[in-house]
Amino acid sequence: MRDAGRRPAPRRSRRNASAVDLSPRNKRRRTVGTRVRRRAGAPTAPRREARVRHAALAAAGSWARPGLRLLLLCAEVSAAVLLVASPAFAAHQVDVAGVHHLSRDEVLRRTGLGSGGSLFLLTSDAAERALRSDPYVRAVTVRASLPDRVEVSVDEWEPKALVHRGGHDYLVSPEGTVLGPAAGATVGSGSGQPRVDVNWAATGTIRTGDHVISGRLLQDLQNIVAAFPTAYGLTVTSLELAADQQLVVATREGPRILFGQMVTEEQVNSLDAKLSSLKALSGKVDLAHSKLDYVNLMNQYQPVTHTIPSPSPSPAPSPATKPKK
């Protein structure tokens, strides 16, 4: 009875060895293992051929790229050479303006534009530097315009002074630089004429391009020549520099004006104060009619005057003695 009331225990079913395992974890393990086995295996023939073809193309590319670049570089250089050498870009039209002392041919020779070179080979800085080496050239501008035009604009110095020194005559610029030999130039107010005439007692020759005198002094000398007749009643006949550049102004009315040495900037700047001292003296003394030999302004605070000495009277002839009878 007791056995009849019991339920029979469920019978455990044995797992079939041939059943498919649907577990995701086991499936993933089989998949990875399969891939490893496949990778470890020998490659198939199509894959081997593809790899060989890819390696060959890579090797050919490694050699072909530098060669292609070299060919392109050579082509570019050849094109640049042909472009530079092309007569279409040669300097056929050269406009030169502002030259008076320099000639057009001299400008073309110094800048290299006379040979018809290409504009691509023209360096404006070098051309301007070549022209500025001439003492007459104050400023210069060189502009190139494609295809074949060049404009050269020159600003030249005009001579300021005609300097006589050591038996030679020189033209000097407003800056005090020697422009060159005077070649028969005369002082005047025309274009290209020097404004002042300076006699310099120094010996030895000076070279073109040498800076020999203060430009400020040259301007003051021009002002002195222009202002002396009105300010002091004196007409300047000559401007004289001693060997050590002691300045002496000679006048038609007689007195010489001694200004002292004019070399340093301080000495040249003192010229204004010395002229003021001369102006004060002219209010007390008639410089034009006082028969002065000179006025010494070396000490601007104590001007010294010196009159022309009167000629001493000649002795009277002694009476002739009569002979005795």
PDB file of C-alpha atoms in Angstrom:
ATOM      1  CA  MET A   1       0.000   0.000   0.000  1.00  0.00           C
ATOM      2  CA  ARG A   2       2.794   2.334   0.940  1.00  0.00           C
ATOM      3  CA  ASP A   3       4.504   1.605  -2.398  1.00  0.00           C
ATOM      4  CA  ALA A   4       1.312   2.050  -4.307  1.00  0.00           C
ATOM      5  CA  GLY A   5       0.832   5.612  -3.038  1.00  0.00           C
ATOM      6  CA  ARG A   6       4.285   6.811  -4.021  1.00  0.00           C
ATOM      7  CA  ARG A   7       4.839   8.552  -7.245  1.00  0.00           C
ATOM      8  CA  PRO A   8       7.583   7.145  -9.273  1.00  0.00           C
ATOM      9  CA  ALA A   9      10.681   9.399  -9.403  1.00  0.00           C
ATOM     10  CA  PRO A  10      11.273  11.075 -12.770  1.00  0.00           C
ATOM     11  CA  ARG A  11      13.754   9.250 -14.780  1.00  0.00           C
ATOM     12  CA  ARG A  12      16.796  11.181 -15.663  1.00  0.00           C
ATOM     13  CA  SER A  13      17.482  11.233 -19.322  1.00  0.00           C
ATOM     14  CA  ARG A  14      20.993  10.756 -20.366  1.00  0.00           C
ATOM     15  CA  ARG A  15      22.523  13.389 -22.568  1.00  0.00           C
ATOM     16  CA  ASN A  16      23.062  12.182 -26.045  1.00  0.00           C
ATOM     17  CA  ALA A  17      26.708  12.519 -27.041  1.00  0.00           C
ATOM     18  CA  SER A  18      25.686  13.265 -30.561  1.00  0.00           C
ATOM     19  CA  ALA A  19      23.346  16.095 -29.572  1.00  0.00           C
ATOM     20  CA  VAL A  20      24.163  19.609 -30.694  1.00  0.00           C
ATOM     21  CA  ASP A  21      25.428  21.927 -27.966  1.00  0.00           C
ATOM     22  CA  LEU A  22      23.621  25.210 -28.328  1.00  0.00           C
ATOM     23  CA  SER A  23      25.471  26.997 -25.514  1.00  0.00           C
ATOM     24  CA  PRO A  24      26.711  30.461 -26.704  1.00  0.00           C
ATOM     25  CA  ARG A  25      29.912  30.113 -24.684  1.00  0.00           C
ATOM     26  CA  ASN A  26      30.827  26.821 -26.280  1.00  0.00           C
ATOM     27  CA  LYS A  27      29.874  28.154 -29.697  1.00  0.00           C
ATOM     28  CA  ARG A  28      32.222  31.122 -29.233  1.00  0.00           C
ATOM     29  CA  ARG A  29      35.024  28.777 -28.207  1.00  0.00           C
ATOM     30  CA  ARG A  30      34.508  26.636 -31.262  1.00  0.00           C
ATOM     31  CA  THR A  31      34.427  29.683 -33.493  1.00  0.00           C
ATOM     32  CA  VAL A  32      37.747  31.070 -32.146  1.00  0.00           C
ATOM     33  CA  GLY A  33      39.396  27.690 -32.359  1.00  0.00           C
ATOM     34  CA  THR A  34      38.201  27.219 -35.874  1.00  0.00           C
ATOM     35  CA  ARG A  35      39.625  30.599 -36.870  1.00  0.00           C
ATOM     36  CA  VAL A  36      42.977  29.798 -35.299  1.00  0.00           C
ATOM     37  CA  ARG A  37      43.138  26.499 -37.131  1.00  0.00           C
ATOM     38  CA  ARG A  38      42.202  28.151 -40.375  1.00  0.00           C
ATOM     39  CA  ARG A  39      44.851  30.863 -39.965  1.00  0.00           C
ATOM     40  CA  ALA A  40      47.523  28.358 -39.063  1.00  0.00           C
ATOM     41  CA  GLY A  41      46.741  26.349 -42.102  1.00  0.00           C
ATOM     42  CA  ALA A  42      48.483  26.825 -45.455  1.00  0.00           C
ATOM     43  CA  PRO A  43      47.089  29.675 -47.583  1.00  0.00           C
ATOM     44  CA  THR A  44      45.174  28.870 -50.636  1.00  0.00           C
ATOM     45  CA  ALA A  45      46.651  29.383 -54.107  1.00  0.00           C
ATOM     46  CA  PRO A  46      44.630  32.527 -54.991  1.00  0.00           C
ATOM     47  CA  ARG A  47      45.702  34.243 -51.788  1.00  0.00           C
ATOM     48  CA  ARG A  48      49.332  33.385 -52.405  1.00  0.00           C
ATOM     49  CA  GLU A  49      49.203  34.885 -55.908  1.00  0.00           C
ATOM     50  CA  ALA A  50      47.522  38.049 -54.611  1.00  0.00           C
ATOM     51  CA  ARG A  51      50.220  38.528 -52.014  1.00  0.00           C
ATOM     52  CA  VAL A  52      53.005  38.072 -54.560  1.00  0.00           C
ATOM     53  CA  ARG A  53      51.320  40.555 -56.918  1.00  0.00           C
ATOM     54  CA  HIS A  54      50.920  43.110 -54.112  1.00  0.00           C
ATOM     55  CA  ALA A  55      54.603  42.793 -53.097  1.00  0.00           C
ATOM     56  CA  ALA A  56      55.708  43.269 -56.726  1.00  0.00           C
ATOM     57  CA  LEU A  57      53.568  46.369 -57.127  1.00  0.00           C
ATOM     58  CA  ALA A  58      54.897  47.804 -53.858  1.00  0.00           C
ATOM     59  CA  ALA A  59      58.489  47.245 -54.959  1.00  0.00           C
ATOM     60  CA  ALA A  60      57.834  48.832 -58.346  1.00  0.00           C
ATOM     61  CA  GLY A  61      56.141  51.802 -56.695  1.00  0.00           C
ATOM     62  CA  SER A  62      59.078  52.407 -54.362  1.00  0.00           C
ATOM     63  CA  TRP A  63      61.346  52.841 -57.393  1.00  0.00           C
ATOM     64  CA  ALA A  64      58.886  54.590 -59.685  1.00  0.00           C
ATOM     65  CA  ARG A  65      57.899  57.473 -57.381  1.00  0.00           C
ATOM     66  CA  PRO A  66      61.397  59.032 -56.953  1.00  0.00           C
ATOM     67  CA  GLY A  67      62.033  58.641 -60.686  1.00  0.00           C
ATOM     68  CA  LEU A  68      58.764  60.347 -61.517  1.00  0.00           C
ATOM     69  CA  ARG A  69      59.553  63.194 -59.144  1.00  0.00           C
ATOM     70  CA  LEU A  70      62.973  63.622 -60.743  1.00  0.00           C
ATOM     71  CA  LEU A  71      61.410  63.777 -64.196  1.00  0.00           C
ATOM     72  CA  LEU A  72      58.921  66.408 -63.043  1.00  0.00           C
ATOM     73  CA  LEU A  73      61.719  68.473 -61.454  1.00  0.00           C
ATOM     74  CA  CYS A  74      63.776  68.362 -64.650  1.00  0.00           C
ATOM     75  CA  ALA A  75      60.744  69.443 -66.649  1.00  0.00           C
ATOM     76  CA  GLU A  76      60.115  72.383 -64.331  1.00  0.00           C
ATOM     77  CA  VAL A  77      63.765  73.504 -64.478  1.00  0.00           C
ATOM     78  CA  SER A  78      63.779  73.292 -68.256  1.00  0.00           C
ATOM     79  CA  ALA A  79      60.601  75.334 -68.444  1.00  0.00           C
ATOM     80  CA  ALA A  80      62.061  77.975 -66.102  1.00  0.00           C
ATOM     81  CA  VAL A  81      65.270  78.213 -68.181  1.00  0.00           C
ATOM     82  CA  LEU A  82      63.281  78.626 -71.378  1.00  0.00           C
ATOM     83  CA  LEU A  83      61.120  81.285 -69.731  1.00  0.00           C
ATOM     84  CA  VAL A  84      64.105  83.277 -68.455  1.00  0.00           C
ATOM     85  CA  ALA A  85      65.957  83.051 -71.771  1.00  0.00           C
ATOM     86  CA  SER A  86      62.895  83.988 -73.778  1.00  0.00           C
ATOM     87  CA  PRO A  87      63.427  87.225 -75.751  1.00  0.00           C
ATOM     88  CA  ALA A  88      59.846  88.179 -74.963  1.00  0.00           C
ATOM     89  CA  PHE A  89      60.926  89.107 -71.398  1.00  0.00           C
ATOM     90  CA  ALA A  90      64.123  90.982 -72.304  1.00  0.00           C
ATOM     91  CA  ALA A  91      64.409  94.651 -71.252  1.00  0.00           C
ATOM     92  CA  HIS A  92      63.513  96.290 -74.566  1.00  0.00           C
ATOM     93  CA  GLN A  93      62.016  99.508 -73.148  1.00  0.00           C
ATOM     94  CA  VAL A  94      64.222 101.308 -70.604  1.00  0.00           C
ATOM     95  CA  ASP A  95      63.009 104.756 -69.527  1.00  0.00           C
ATOM     96  CA  VAL A  96      65.651 106.887 -67.764  1.00  0.00           C
ATOM     97  CA  ALA A  97      64.566 110.137 -66.094  1.00  0.00           C
ATOM     98  CA  GLY A  98      66.248 112.776 -63.939  1.00  0.00           C
ATOM     99  CA  VAL A  99      69.832 112.463 -65.197  1.00  0.00           C
ATOM    100  CA  HIS A 100      71.902 115.582 -65.916  1.00  0.00           C
ATOM    101  CA  HIS A 101      75.458 114.691 -65.029  1.00  0.00           C
ATOM    102  CA  LEU A 102      75.145 110.972 -65.797  1.00  0.00           C
ATOM    103  CA  SER A 103      74.356 109.933 -69.349  1.00  0.00           C
ATOM    104  CA  ARG A 104      71.750 107.385 -70.378  1.00  0.00           C
ATOM    105  CA  ASP A 105      74.461 105.031 -71.641  1.00  0.00           C
ATOM    106  CA  GLU A 106      76.239 105.243 -68.274  1.00  0.00           C
ATOM    107  CA  VAL A 107      73.012 104.330 -66.458  1.00  0.00           C
ATOM    108  CA  LEU A 108      72.427 101.344 -68.759  1.00  0.00           C
ATOM    109  CA  ARG A 109      76.010 100.148 -68.355  1.00  0.00           C
ATOM    110  CA  ARG A 110      76.001 100.331 -64.555  1.00  0.00           C
ATOM    111  CA  THR A 111      72.646  98.625 -64.141  1.00  0.00           C
ATOM    112  CA  GLY A 112      73.315  95.962 -66.782  1.00  0.00           C
ATOM    113  CA  LEU A 113      70.206  96.934 -68.738  1.00  0.00           C
ATOM    114  CA  GLY A 114      72.122  97.762 -71.886  1.00  0.00           C
ATOM    115  CA  SER A 115      72.759  94.097 -72.670  1.00  0.00           C
ATOM    116  CA  GLY A 116      69.059  93.277 -73.042  1.00  0.00           C
ATOM    117  CA  GLY A 117      68.949  90.863 -70.131  1.00  0.00           C
ATOM    118  CA  SER A 118      65.773  89.202 -68.940  1.00  0.00           C
ATOM    119  CA  LEU A 119      63.584  90.990 -66.402  1.00  0.00           C
ATOM    120  CA  PHE A 120      63.571  87.821 -64.318  1.00  0.00           C
ATOM    121  CA  LEU A 121      67.318  88.275 -63.789  1.00  0.00           C
ATOM    122  CA  LEU A 122      67.031  91.962 -62.887  1.00  0.00           C
ATOM    123  CA  THR A 123      67.548  92.750 -59.200  1.00  0.00           C
ATOM    124  CA  SER A 124      66.273  96.241 -58.401  1.00  0.00           C
ATOM    125  CA  ASP A 125      68.356  96.527 -55.220  1.00  0.00           C
ATOM    126  CA  ALA A 126      71.580  95.673 -57.051  1.00  0.00           C
ATOM    127  CA  ALA A 127      70.821  98.139 -59.863  1.00  0.00           C
ATOM    128  CA  GLU A 128      70.024 100.936 -57.407  1.00  0.00           C
ATOM    129  CA  ARG A 129      73.168 100.181 -55.391  1.00  0.00           C
ATOM    130  CA  ALA A 130      75.299 100.359 -58.550  1.00  0.00           C
ATOM    131  CA  LEU A 131      73.948 103.820 -59.388  1.00  0.00           C
ATOM    132  CA  ARG A 132      74.200 105.158 -55.840  1.00  0.00           C
ATOM    133  CA  SER A 133      77.947 104.528 -55.926  1.00  0.00           C
ATOM    134  CA  ASP A 134      78.242 107.656 -58.083  1.00  0.00           C
ATOM    135  CA  PRO A 135      78.658 110.812 -55.919  1.00  0.00           C
ATOM    136  CA  TYR A 136      76.217 112.731 -58.123  1.00  0.00           C
ATOM    137  CA  VAL A 137      73.352 110.290 -57.432  1.00  0.00           C
ATOM    138  CA  ARG A 138      71.277 111.412 -54.478  1.00  0.00           C
ATOM    139  CA  ALA A 139      68.473 108.836 -54.815  1.00  0.00           C
ATOM    140  CA  VAL A 140      67.419 106.278 -57.416  1.00  0.00           C
ATOM    141  CA  THR A 141      64.460 103.987 -58.051  1.00  0.00           C
ATOM    142  CA  VAL A 142      64.372 101.057 -60.490  1.00  0.00           C
ATOM    143  CA  ARG A 143      61.007  99.471 -61.372  1.00  0.00           C
ATOM    144  CA  ALA A 144      60.451  96.545 -63.754  1.00  0.00           C
ATOM    145  CA  SER A 145      57.130  95.933 -65.525  1.00  0.00           C
ATOM    146  CA  LEU A 146      56.431  92.767 -67.480  1.00  0.00           C
ATOM    147  CA  PRO A 147      56.905  91.879 -70.188  1.00  0.00           C
ATOM    148  CA  ASP A 148      59.830  94.133 -71.253  1.00  0.00           C
ATOM    149  CA  ARG A 149      59.771  97.579 -69.603  1.00  0.00           C
ATOM    150  CA  VAL A 150      62.062  99.098 -66.949  1.00  0.00           C
ATOM    151  CA  GLU A 151      61.761 102.576 -65.426  1.00  0.00           C
ATOM    152  CA  VAL A 152      64.846 104.221 -63.870  1.00  0.00           C
ATOM    153  CA  SER A 153      64.299 107.452 -61.919  1.00  0.00           C
ATOM    154  CA  VAL A 154      67.417 109.300 -60.744  1.00  0.00           C
ATOM    155  CA  ASP A 155      67.676 112.288 -58.399  1.00  0.00           C
ATOM    156  CA  GLU A 156      71.088 113.943 -58.745  1.00  0.00           C
ATOM    157  CA  TRP A 157      72.932 116.332 -56.444  1.00  0.00           C
ATOM    158  CA  GLU A 158      73.556 119.840 -57.724  1.00  0.00           C
ATOM    159  CA  PRO A 159      76.990 121.276 -56.859  1.00  0.00           C
ATOM    160  CA  LYS A 160      76.958 123.621 -53.908  1.00  0.00           C
ATOM    161  CA  ALA A 161      80.486 125.008 -53.914  1.00  0.00           C
ATOM    162  CA  LEU A 162      83.403 125.534 -56.236  1.00  0.00           C
ATOM    163  CA  VAL A 163      86.511 124.759 -54.175  1.00  0.00           C
ATOM    164  CA  HIS A 164      90.013 125.799 -55.262  1.00  0.00           C
ATOM    165  CA  ARG A 165      92.653 123.699 -53.533  1.00  0.00           C
ATOM    166  CA  GLY A 166      96.196 122.700 -54.385  1.00  0.00           C
ATOM    167  CA  GLY A 167      96.008 124.206 -57.856  1.00  0.00           C
ATOM    168  CA  HIS A 168      92.882 122.204 -58.773  1.00  0.00           C
ATOM    169  CA  ASP A 169      89.197 123.090 -58.902  1.00  0.00           C
ATOM    170  CA  TYR A 170      86.521 120.775 -57.493  1.00  0.00           C
ATOM    171  CA  LEU A 171      82.738 120.691 -57.356  1.00  0.00           C
ATOM    172  CA  VAL A 172      81.368 119.907 -53.900  1.00  0.00           C
ATOM    173  CA  SER A 173      77.844 118.704 -53.071  1.00  0.00           C
ATOM    174  CA  PRO A 174      75.573 120.286 -50.411  1.00  0.00           C
ATOM    175  CA  GLU A 175      76.731 117.510 -48.070  1.00  0.00           C
ATOM    176  CA  GLY A 176      80.389 118.512 -48.507  1.00  0.00           C
ATOM    177  CA  THR A 177      81.305 115.542 -50.734  1.00  0.00           C
ATOM    178  CA  VAL A 178      83.565 115.989 -53.750  1.00  0.00           C
ATOM    179  CA  LEU A 179      81.522 115.392 -56.901  1.00  0.00           C
ATOM    180  CA  GLY A 180      84.483 115.638 -59.235  1.00  0.00           C
ATOM    181  CA  PRO A 181      86.689 118.108 -61.106  1.00  0.00           C
ATOM    182  CA  ALA A 182      85.114 121.481 -61.841  1.00  0.00           C
ATOM    183  CA  ALA A 183      85.940 121.383 -65.570  1.00  0.00           C
ATOM    184  CA  GLY A 184      85.487 125.101 -66.118  1.00  0.00           C
ATOM    185  CA  ALA A 185      82.406 125.586 -63.916  1.00  0.00           C
ATOM    186  CA  THR A 186      81.571 129.071 -62.670  1.00  0.00           C
ATOM    187  CA  VAL A 187      79.630 130.283 -59.663  1.00  0.00           C
ATOM    188  CA  GLY A 188      76.078 131.423 -60.382  1.00  0.00           C
ATOM    189  CA  SER A 189      72.393 130.879 -59.732  1.00  0.00           C
ATOM    190  CA  GLY A 190      71.610 128.750 -62.769  1.00  0.00           C
ATOM    191  CA  SER A 191      70.793 125.061 -62.814  1.00  0.00           C
ATOM    192  CA  GLY A 192      73.871 122.975 -62.158  1.00  0.00           C
ATOM    193  CA  GLN A 193      76.007 125.938 -61.106  1.00  0.00           C
ATOM    194  CA  PRO A 194      77.752 126.089 -57.706  1.00  0.00           C
ATOM    195  CA  ARG A 195      76.492 128.801 -55.390  1.00  0.00           C
ATOM    196  CA  VAL A 196      79.668 129.727 -53.476  1.00  0.00           C
ATOM    197  CA  ASP A 197      83.352 130.042 -54.330  1.00  0.00           C
ATOM    198  CA  VAL A 198      85.825 128.870 -51.675  1.00  0.00           C
ATOM    199  CA  ASN A 199      89.603 129.328 -51.755  1.00  0.00           C
ATOM    200  CA  TRP A 200      91.223 126.636 -49.608  1.00  0.00           C
ATOM    201  CA  ALA A 201      94.911 127.052 -48.795  1.00  0.00           C
ATOM    202  CA  ALA A 202      95.416 123.352 -48.041  1.00  0.00           C
ATOM    203  CA  THR A 203      97.847 121.362 -50.168  1.00  0.00           C
ATOM    204  CA  GLY A 204      97.403 118.006 -51.811  1.00  0.00           C
ATOM    205  CA  THR A 205      94.688 116.686 -54.078  1.00  0.00           C
ATOM    206  CA  ILE A 206      91.334 115.308 -52.992  1.00  0.00           C
ATOM    207  CA  ARG A 207      89.475 112.431 -54.596  1.00  0.00           C
ATOM    208  CA  THR A 208      85.970 112.133 -55.943  1.00  0.00           C
ATOM    209  CA  GLY A 209      83.642 110.904 -53.222  1.00  0.00           C
ATOM    210  CA  ASP A 210      85.730 112.283 -50.330  1.00  0.00           C
ATOM    211  CA  HIS A 211      83.871 114.228 -47.650  1.00  0.00           C
ATOM    212  CA  VAL A 212      86.016 117.341 -47.202  1.00  0.00           C
ATOM    213  CA  ILE A 213      83.865 120.054 -45.614  1.00  0.00           C
ATOM    214  CA  SER A 214      80.777 120.473 -43.465  1.00  0.00           C
ATOM    215  CA  GLY A 215      77.547 120.733 -45.410  1.00  0.00           C
ATOM    216  CA  ARG A 216      76.165 123.051 -42.738  1.00  0.00           C
ATOM    217  CA  LEU A 217      79.155 125.368 -43.237  1.00  0.00           C
ATOM    218  CA  LEU A 218      78.562 125.525 -46.985  1.00  0.00           C
ATOM    219  CA  GLN A 219      74.943 126.561 -46.410  1.00  0.00           C
ATOM    220  CA  ASP A 220      76.053 129.217 -43.897  1.00  0.00           C
ATOM    221  CA  LEU A 221      78.600 130.568 -46.369  1.00  0.00           C
ATOM    222  CA  GLN A 222      75.890 130.914 -49.004  1.00  0.00           C
ATOM    223  CA  ASN A 223      73.723 132.785 -46.480  1.00  0.00           C
ATOM    224  CA  ILE A 224      76.641 135.076 -45.575  1.00  0.00           C
ATOM    225  CA  VAL A 225      77.210 136.039 -49.215  1.00  0.00           C
ATOM    226  CA  ALA A 226      73.508 136.818 -49.640  1.00  0.00           C
ATOM    227  CA  ALA A 227      72.957 138.634 -46.295  1.00  0.00           C
ATOM    228  CA  PHE A 228      76.128 140.721 -45.828  1.00  0.00           C
ATOM    229  CA  PRO A 229      75.140 143.651 -48.098  1.00  0.00           C
ATOM    230  CA  THR A 230      71.850 144.253 -46.268  1.00  0.00           C
ATOM    231  CA  ALA A 231      72.850 143.285 -42.727  1.00  0.00           C
ATOM    232  CA  TYR A 232      76.290 144.894 -42.511  1.00  0.00           C
ATOM    233  CA  GLY A 233      76.708 147.054 -45.600  1.00  0.00           C
ATOM    234  CA  LEU A 234      79.510 144.791 -46.786  1.00  0.00           C
ATOM    235  CA  THR A 235      79.902 142.963 -50.093  1.00  0.00           C
ATOM    236  CA  VAL A 236      81.681 139.624 -49.945  1.00  0.00           C
ATOM    237  CA  THR A 237      84.458 139.263 -52.491  1.00  0.00           C
ATOM    238  CA  SER A 238      85.932 135.934 -51.416  1.00  0.00           C
ATOM    239  CA  LEU A 239      85.542 133.120 -48.897  1.00  0.00           C
ATOM    240  CA  GLU A 240      88.895 131.850 -47.693  1.00  0.00           C
ATOM    241  CA  LEU A 241      89.862 128.802 -45.681  1.00  0.00           C
ATOM    242  CA  ALA A 242      93.349 128.462 -44.243  1.00  0.00           C
ATOM    243  CA  ALA A 243      95.084 125.103 -44.272  1.00  0.00           C
ATOM    244  CA  ASP A 244      93.533 124.322 -40.866  1.00  0.00           C
ATOM    245  CA  GLN A 245      90.120 125.662 -42.043  1.00  0.00           C
ATOM    246  CA  GLN A 246      90.290 129.056 -40.345  1.00  0.00           C
ATOM    247  CA  LEU A 247      87.479 130.957 -42.048  1.00  0.00           C
ATOM    248  CA  VAL A 248      88.123 134.472 -43.375  1.00  0.00           C
ATOM    249  CA  VAL A 249      85.501 136.505 -45.261  1.00  0.00           C
ATOM    250  CA  ALA A 250      86.999 139.246 -47.420  1.00  0.00           C
ATOM    251  CA  THR A 251      84.833 142.260 -48.332  1.00  0.00           C
ATOM    252  CA  ARG A 252      84.975 144.911 -51.030  1.00  0.00           C
ATOM    253  CA  GLU A 253      84.761 147.748 -48.536  1.00  0.00           C
ATOM    254  CA  GLY A 254      87.954 146.651 -46.824  1.00  0.00           C
ATOM    255  CA  PRO A 255      87.589 144.837 -43.506  1.00  0.00           C
ATOM    256  CA  ARG A 256      88.191 141.103 -43.326  1.00  0.00           C
ATOM    257  CA  ILE A 257      86.002 139.132 -40.935  1.00  0.00           C
ATOM    258  CA  LEU A 258      87.866 136.429 -39.010  1.00  0.00           C
ATOM    259  CA  PHE A 259      85.542 133.669 -37.753  1.00  0.00           C
ATOM    260  CA  GLY A 260      88.121 131.155 -36.516  1.00  0.00           C
ATOM    261  CA  GLN A 261      88.377 127.461 -37.228  1.00  0.00           C
ATOM    262  CA  MET A 262      85.367 125.679 -38.759  1.00  0.00           C
ATOM    263  CA  VAL A 263      86.005 121.942 -38.521  1.00  0.00           C
ATOM    264  CA  THR A 264      83.921 120.416 -35.737  1.00  0.00           C
ATOM    265  CA  GLU A 265      80.158 120.629 -35.434  1.00  0.00           C
ATOM    266  CA  GLU A 266      80.495 122.800 -32.344  1.00  0.00           C
ATOM    267  CA  GLN A 267      82.703 125.263 -34.206  1.00  0.00           C
ATOM    268  CA  VAL A 268      80.278 125.461 -37.109  1.00  0.00           C
ATOM    269  CA  ASN A 269      77.344 125.962 -34.738  1.00  0.00           C
ATOM    270  CA  SER A 270      79.153 128.925 -33.143  1.00  0.00           C
ATOM    271  CA  LEU A 271      78.909 130.800 -36.438  1.00  0.00           C
ATOM    272  CA  ASP A 272      75.405 132.056 -35.627  1.00  0.00           C
ATOM    273  CA  ALA A 273      76.546 133.612 -32.333  1.00  0.00           C
ATOM    274  CA  LYS A 274      79.543 135.223 -34.053  1.00  0.00           C
ATOM    275  CA  LEU A 275      77.311 136.767 -36.704  1.00  0.00           C
ATOM    276  CA  SER A 276      75.086 138.151 -33.942  1.00  0.00           C
ATOM    277  CA  SER A 277      78.172 139.680 -32.314  1.00  0.00           C
ATOM    278  CA  LEU A 278      79.118 141.260 -35.660  1.00  0.00           C
ATOM    279  CA  LYS A 279      75.590 142.648 -35.971  1.00  0.00           C
ATOM    280  CA  ALA A 280      75.880 144.274 -32.551  1.00  0.00           C
ATOM    281  CA  LEU A 281      79.241 145.757 -33.530  1.00  0.00           C
ATOM    282  CA  SER A 282      77.829 147.169 -36.751  1.00  0.00           C
ATOM    283  CA  GLY A 283      75.377 149.208 -34.654  1.00  0.00           C
ATOM    284  CA  LYS A 284      78.338 151.009 -33.046  1.00  0.00           C
ATOM    285  CA  VAL A 285      80.882 151.117 -35.868  1.00  0.00           C
ATOM    286  CA  ASP A 286      80.360 151.852 -39.537  1.00  0.00           C
ATOM    287  CA  LEU A 287      82.057 148.760 -40.860  1.00  0.00           C
ATOM    288  CA  ALA A 288      81.993 149.933 -44.461  1.00  0.00           C
ATOM    289  CA  HIS A 289      83.604 153.371 -43.878  1.00  0.00           C
ATOM    290  CA  SER A 290      85.724 153.007 -40.757  1.00  0.00           C
ATOM    291  CA  LYS A 291      88.866 151.923 -42.594  1.00  0.00           C
ATOM    292  CA  LEU A 292      89.093 148.695 -40.594  1.00  0.00           C
ATOM    293  CA  ASP A 293      91.721 146.151 -41.476  1.00  0.00           C
ATOM    294  CA  TYR A 294      89.870 143.247 -39.875  1.00  0.00           C
ATOM    295  CA  VAL A 295      87.281 142.248 -37.285  1.00  0.00           C
ATOM    296  CA  ASN A 296      88.290 139.275 -35.160  1.00  0.00           C
ATOM    297  CA  LEU A 297      85.276 137.223 -34.004  1.00  0.00           C
ATOM    298  CA  MET A 298      87.154 134.173 -32.744  1.00  0.00           C
ATOM    299  CA  ASN A 299      85.924 135.130 -29.272  1.00  0.00           C
ATOM    300  CA  GLN A 300      82.289 135.804 -29.958  1.00  0.00           C
ATOM    301  CA  TYR A 301      81.872 137.669 -26.668  1.00  0.00           C
ATOM    302  CA  GLN A 302      84.777 140.047 -27.226  1.00  0.00           C
ATOM    303  CA  PRO A 303      85.137 141.023 -30.895  1.00  0.00           C
ATOM    304  CA  VAL A 304      88.391 142.795 -31.720  1.00  0.00           C
ATOM    305  CA  THR A 305      88.787 145.405 -34.438  1.00  0.00           C
ATOM    306  CA  HIS A 306      91.988 146.583 -36.040  1.00  0.00           C
ATOM    307  CA  THR A 307      92.215 149.719 -38.169  1.00  0.00           C
ATOM    308  CA  ILE A 308      94.431 150.183 -41.140  1.00  0.00           C
ATOM    309  CA  PRO A 309      97.541 152.018 -39.946  1.00  0.00           C
ATOM    310  CA  SER A 310      97.930 155.494 -41.385  1.00  0.00           C
ATOM    311  CA  PRO A 311     100.977 155.888 -43.590  1.00  0.00           C
ATOM    312  CA  SER A 312     103.807 157.673 -41.824  1.00  0.00           C
ATOM    313  CA  PRO A 313     104.673 161.061 -43.370  1.00  0.00           C
ATOM    314  CA  SER A 314     107.759 161.115 -45.478  1.00  0.00           C
ATOM    315  CA  PRO A 315     110.624 163.209 -43.985  1.00  0.00           C
ATOM    316  CA  ALA A 316     111.051 166.736 -45.385  1.00  0.00           C
ATOM    317  CA  PRO A 317     114.089 167.228 -47.563  1.00  0.00           C
ATOM    318  CA  SER A 318     116.951 169.042 -45.852  1.00  0.00           C
ATOM    319  CA  PRO A 319     117.828 172.483 -47.326  1.00  0.00           C
ATOM    320  CA  ALA A 320     120.756 172.420 -49.653  1.00  0.00           C
ATOM    321  CA  THR A 321     123.853 174.161 -48.318  1.00  0.00           C
ATOM    322  CA  LYS A 322     125.375 176.920 -50.418  1.00  0.00           C
ATOM    323  CA  PRO A 323     129.080 176.601 -51.260  1.00  0.00           C
ATOM    324  CA  LYS A 324     131.362 179.237 -49.724  1.00  0.00           C
ATOM    325  CA  LYS A 325     132.935 181.801 -51.979  1.00  0.00           C
TER     326      LYS A 325
END
